[in-house]
Short mmCIF file of C-alpha atoms in Angstrom, two decimals:
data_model
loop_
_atom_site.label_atom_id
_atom_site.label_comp_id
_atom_site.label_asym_id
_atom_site.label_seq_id
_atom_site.Cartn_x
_atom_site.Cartn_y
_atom_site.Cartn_z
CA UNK O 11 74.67 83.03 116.20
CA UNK O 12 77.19 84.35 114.27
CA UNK O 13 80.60 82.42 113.86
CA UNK O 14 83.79 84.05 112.78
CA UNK O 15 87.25 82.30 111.59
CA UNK O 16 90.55 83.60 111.22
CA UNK O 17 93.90 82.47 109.75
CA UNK O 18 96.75 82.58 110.53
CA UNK O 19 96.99 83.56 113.87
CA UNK O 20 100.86 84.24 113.45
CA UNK O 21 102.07 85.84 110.24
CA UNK O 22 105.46 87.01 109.32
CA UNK O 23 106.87 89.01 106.17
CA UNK O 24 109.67 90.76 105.25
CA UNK O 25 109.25 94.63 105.07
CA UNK O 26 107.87 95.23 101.58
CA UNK O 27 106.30 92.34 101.07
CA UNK O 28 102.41 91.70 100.95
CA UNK O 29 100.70 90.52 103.92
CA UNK O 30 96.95 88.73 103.57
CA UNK O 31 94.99 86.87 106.67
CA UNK O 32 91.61 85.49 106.04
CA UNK O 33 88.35 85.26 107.95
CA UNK O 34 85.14 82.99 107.05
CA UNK O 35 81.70 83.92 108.68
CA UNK O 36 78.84 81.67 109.14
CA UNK O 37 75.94 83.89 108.71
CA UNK O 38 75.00 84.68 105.57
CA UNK O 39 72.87 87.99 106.83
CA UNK O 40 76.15 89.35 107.88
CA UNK O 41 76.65 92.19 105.81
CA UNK O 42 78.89 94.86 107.38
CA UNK O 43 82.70 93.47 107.76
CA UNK O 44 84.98 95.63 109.31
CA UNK O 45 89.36 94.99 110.59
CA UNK O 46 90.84 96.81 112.97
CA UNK O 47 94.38 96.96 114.31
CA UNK O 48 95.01 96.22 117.89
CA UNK O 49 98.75 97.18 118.86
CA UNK O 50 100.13 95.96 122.35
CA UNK O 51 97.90 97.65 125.21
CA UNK O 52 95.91 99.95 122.93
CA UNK O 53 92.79 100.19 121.88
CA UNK O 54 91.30 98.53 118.57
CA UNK O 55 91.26 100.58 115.94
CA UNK O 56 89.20 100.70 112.50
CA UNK O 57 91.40 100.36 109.22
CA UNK O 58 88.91 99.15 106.90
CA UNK O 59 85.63 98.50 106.56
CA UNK O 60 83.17 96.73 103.45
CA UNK O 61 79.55 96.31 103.25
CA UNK O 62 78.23 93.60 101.25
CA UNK O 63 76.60 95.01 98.40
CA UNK O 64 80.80 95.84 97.70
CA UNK O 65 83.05 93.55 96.43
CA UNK O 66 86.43 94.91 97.39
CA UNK O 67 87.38 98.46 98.59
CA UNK O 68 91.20 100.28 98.96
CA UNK O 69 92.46 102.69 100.94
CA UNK O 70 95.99 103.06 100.40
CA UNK O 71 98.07 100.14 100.74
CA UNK O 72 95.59 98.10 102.66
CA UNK O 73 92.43 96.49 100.48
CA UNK O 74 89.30 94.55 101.68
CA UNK O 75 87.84 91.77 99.41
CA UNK O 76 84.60 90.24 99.98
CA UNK O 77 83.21 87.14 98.82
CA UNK O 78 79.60 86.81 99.95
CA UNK O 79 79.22 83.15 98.04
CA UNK O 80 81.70 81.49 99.62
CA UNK O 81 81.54 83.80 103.02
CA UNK O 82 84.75 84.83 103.45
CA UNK O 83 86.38 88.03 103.54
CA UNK O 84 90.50 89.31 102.95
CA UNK O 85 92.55 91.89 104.39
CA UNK O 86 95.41 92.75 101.96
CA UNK O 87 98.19 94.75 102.85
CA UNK O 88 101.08 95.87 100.45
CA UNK O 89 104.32 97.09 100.76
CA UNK O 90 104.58 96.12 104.05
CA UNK O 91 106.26 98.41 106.61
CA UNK O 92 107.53 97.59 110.08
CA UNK O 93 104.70 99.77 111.88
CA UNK O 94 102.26 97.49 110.23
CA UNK O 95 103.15 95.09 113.15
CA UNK O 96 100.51 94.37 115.21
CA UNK O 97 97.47 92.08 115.89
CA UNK O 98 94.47 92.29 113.66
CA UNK O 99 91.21 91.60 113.99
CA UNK O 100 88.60 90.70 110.79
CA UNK O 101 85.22 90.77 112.47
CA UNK O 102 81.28 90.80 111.19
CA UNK O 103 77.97 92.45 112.13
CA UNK O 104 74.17 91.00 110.62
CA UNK O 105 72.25 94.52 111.67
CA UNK O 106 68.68 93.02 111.26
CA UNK O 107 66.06 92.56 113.55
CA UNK O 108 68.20 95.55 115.76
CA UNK O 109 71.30 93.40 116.01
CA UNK O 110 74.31 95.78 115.92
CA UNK O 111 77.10 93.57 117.93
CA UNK O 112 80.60 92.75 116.39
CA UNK O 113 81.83 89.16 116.06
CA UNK O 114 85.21 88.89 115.85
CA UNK O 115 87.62 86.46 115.04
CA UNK O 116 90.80 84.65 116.94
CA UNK O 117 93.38 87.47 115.64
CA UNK O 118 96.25 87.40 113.43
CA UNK O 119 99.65 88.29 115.04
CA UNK O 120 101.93 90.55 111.73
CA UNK O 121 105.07 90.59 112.19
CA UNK O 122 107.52 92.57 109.99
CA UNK O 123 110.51 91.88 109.50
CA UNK O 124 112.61 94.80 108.63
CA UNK J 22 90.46 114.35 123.34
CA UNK J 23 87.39 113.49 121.72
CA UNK J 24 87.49 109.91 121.43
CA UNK J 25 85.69 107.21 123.65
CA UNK J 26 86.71 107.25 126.87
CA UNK J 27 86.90 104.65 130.00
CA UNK J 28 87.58 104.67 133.80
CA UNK J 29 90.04 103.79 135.14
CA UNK J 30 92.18 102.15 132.99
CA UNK J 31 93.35 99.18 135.46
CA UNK J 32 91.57 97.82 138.64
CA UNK J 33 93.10 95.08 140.67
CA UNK J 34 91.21 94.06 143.02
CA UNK J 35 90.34 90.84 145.65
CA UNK J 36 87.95 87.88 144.89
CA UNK J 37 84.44 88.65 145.71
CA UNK J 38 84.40 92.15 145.49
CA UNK J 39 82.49 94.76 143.57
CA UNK J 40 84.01 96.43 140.85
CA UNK J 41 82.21 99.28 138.71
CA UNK J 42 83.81 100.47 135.06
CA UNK J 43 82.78 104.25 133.16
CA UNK J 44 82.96 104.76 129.42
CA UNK J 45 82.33 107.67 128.34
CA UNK J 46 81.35 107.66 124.19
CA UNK J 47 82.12 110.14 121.46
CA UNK J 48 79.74 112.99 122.40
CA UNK J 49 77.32 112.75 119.39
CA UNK J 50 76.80 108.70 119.17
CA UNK J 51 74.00 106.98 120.37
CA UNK J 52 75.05 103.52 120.59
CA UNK J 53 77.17 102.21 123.29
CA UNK J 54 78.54 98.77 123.65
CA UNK J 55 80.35 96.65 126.39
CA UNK J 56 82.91 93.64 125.11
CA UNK J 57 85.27 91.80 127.11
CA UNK J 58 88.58 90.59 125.91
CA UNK J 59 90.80 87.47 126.90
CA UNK J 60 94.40 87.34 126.20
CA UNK J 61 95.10 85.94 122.50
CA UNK J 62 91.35 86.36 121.94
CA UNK J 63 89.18 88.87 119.99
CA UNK J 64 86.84 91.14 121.88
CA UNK J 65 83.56 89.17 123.04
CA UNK J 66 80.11 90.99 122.76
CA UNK J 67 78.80 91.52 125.84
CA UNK J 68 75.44 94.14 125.83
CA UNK J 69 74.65 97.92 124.00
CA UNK J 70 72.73 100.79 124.63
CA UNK J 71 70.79 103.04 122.00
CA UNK J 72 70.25 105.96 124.43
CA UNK J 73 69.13 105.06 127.71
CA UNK J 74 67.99 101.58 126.88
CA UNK J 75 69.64 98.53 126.88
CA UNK J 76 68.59 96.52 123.92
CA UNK J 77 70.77 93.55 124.33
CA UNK J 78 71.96 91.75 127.20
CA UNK J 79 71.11 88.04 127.27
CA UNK J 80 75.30 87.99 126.18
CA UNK J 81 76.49 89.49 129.37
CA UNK J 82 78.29 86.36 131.03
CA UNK J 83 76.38 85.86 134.36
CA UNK J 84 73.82 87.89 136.44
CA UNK J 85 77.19 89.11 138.31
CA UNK J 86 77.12 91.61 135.62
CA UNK J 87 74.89 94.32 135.16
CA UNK J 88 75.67 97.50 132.72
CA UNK J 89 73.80 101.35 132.74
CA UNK J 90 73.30 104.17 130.79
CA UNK J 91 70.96 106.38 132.77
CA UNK J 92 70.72 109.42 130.79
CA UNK J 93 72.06 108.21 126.95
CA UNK J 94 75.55 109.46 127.62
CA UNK J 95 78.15 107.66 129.84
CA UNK J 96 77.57 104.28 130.83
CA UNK J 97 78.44 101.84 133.88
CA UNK J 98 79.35 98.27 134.16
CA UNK J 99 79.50 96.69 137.29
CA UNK J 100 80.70 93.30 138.03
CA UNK J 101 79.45 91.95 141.69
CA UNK J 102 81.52 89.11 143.65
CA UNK J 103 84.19 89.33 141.20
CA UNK J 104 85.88 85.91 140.74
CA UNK J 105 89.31 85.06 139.12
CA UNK J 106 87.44 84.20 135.95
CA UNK J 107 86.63 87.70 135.22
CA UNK J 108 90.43 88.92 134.96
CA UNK J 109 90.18 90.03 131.25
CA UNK J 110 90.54 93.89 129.46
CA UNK J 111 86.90 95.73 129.13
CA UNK J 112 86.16 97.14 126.33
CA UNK J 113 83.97 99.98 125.55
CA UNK J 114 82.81 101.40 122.14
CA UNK J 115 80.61 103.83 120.65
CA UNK J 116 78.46 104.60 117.11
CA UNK J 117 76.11 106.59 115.91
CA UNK J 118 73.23 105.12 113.71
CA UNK J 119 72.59 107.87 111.25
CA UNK J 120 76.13 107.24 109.65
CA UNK J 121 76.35 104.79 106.34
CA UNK J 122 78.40 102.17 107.55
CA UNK J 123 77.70 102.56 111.74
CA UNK J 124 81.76 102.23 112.50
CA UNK J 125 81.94 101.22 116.34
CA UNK J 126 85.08 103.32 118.00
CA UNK J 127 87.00 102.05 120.89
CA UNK J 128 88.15 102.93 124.18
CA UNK J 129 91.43 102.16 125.64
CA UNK J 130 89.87 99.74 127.97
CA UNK J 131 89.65 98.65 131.70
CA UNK J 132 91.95 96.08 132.36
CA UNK J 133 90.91 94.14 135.67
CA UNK J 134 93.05 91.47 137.12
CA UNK J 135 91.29 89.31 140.12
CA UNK J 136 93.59 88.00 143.04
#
């Protein structure tokens, strides 16, 4: 099955600066990688999500690369505010063969620093 | 509030008892599916519904667990003889599998602790 790494787990920046955390995914039939934002007892929520017929996509100050060669996928975020602090999750889906589960990965811990 | 909805939102209860969860989806999605989530951990698939049937489940963690979705709309997880083991947050989430990219919403979870 599918295998998802994340790094860091911990991340700290100070306000305004750029934040990026990393994930690597095993199956190469993946093709739908979405991150979402977890903040302390709340619910996971979307911020960005790629397919992989994309390369990168942006939505404000927060971009998505993908790089299906290498399997691995980036969450940037820029300008760095402290509301961005929370846990986020990168996570992958292969929908073939009717397969629509989420793998996710370990979780990175943002801190901001203001 | 239209998001995805779960019942109730804590449950402590004793070793070896029966404990039963409700999610309720976004009205108009099809899909429905159960993860469980460990402290420091990322939510762990655990079984989904399109409609009324349940198209995976070989993921759900022992045959203490057992999830429904009788009539394609809200669904049920129930988790018999509870041991300490299972003390984790429950998440449900919800698609629908007309939409381009299929994004799975979230509910604000169960959170059960064993004693």
């Amino acid at each position: 099955g599918e295998n998802v790494e994340q790094h860091p787990s911990t991340l700290s920046v100070q306000e305004g600066d750029s934040a990026v955390i990393k994930c690597t995914y095993s199956d190469s039939a993946s093709n739908y990688f979405p991150w979402y934002k977890q903040e302390l007892g709340k619910r996971p929520q979307l911020i960005i999500d790629i397919r992989s017929n994309v390369g990168e996509k942006k939505d404000q100050r927060i971009a998505v690369t993908l790089n299906k060669t290498a399997k691995h996928f980036s969450l940037h975020i820029t300008e760095t505010q402290p509301e961005d602090s929370a846990v986020y999750f990168c996570a992958a889906r292969y929908s073939g063969a009717g397969s629509y589960q989420l793998t996710f990965g370990k979780g990175t811990k943002l801190s901001v620093i203001p | 509030d239209t998001g995805v909805s779960q019942d109730p939102r804590h449950k402590i209860t004793k070793r070896g008892q029966n404990v039963t969860f409700r999610c309720d989806p976004i009205s108009e999605h099809n899909r429905l599916y159960w993860y469980r989530q460990t402290l420091g951990q990322g939510p762990e698939f655990l079984t989904y519904f399109q409609n009324e049937a349940q198209l995976e489940k070989s993921r759900l963690l022992s045959d203490r667990f057992s999830a429904e979705r009788p009539k394609g709309s809200f669904s049920t997880l129930e988790i018999q003889r509870t041991e300490q083991g299972d003390s984790a947050m429950y998440l449900c989430a919800s698609s629908f599998s007309g939409g381009a990219l299929e994004t799975q919403y979230f509910g604000p979870g169960t959170r059960l602790l064993v004693l």
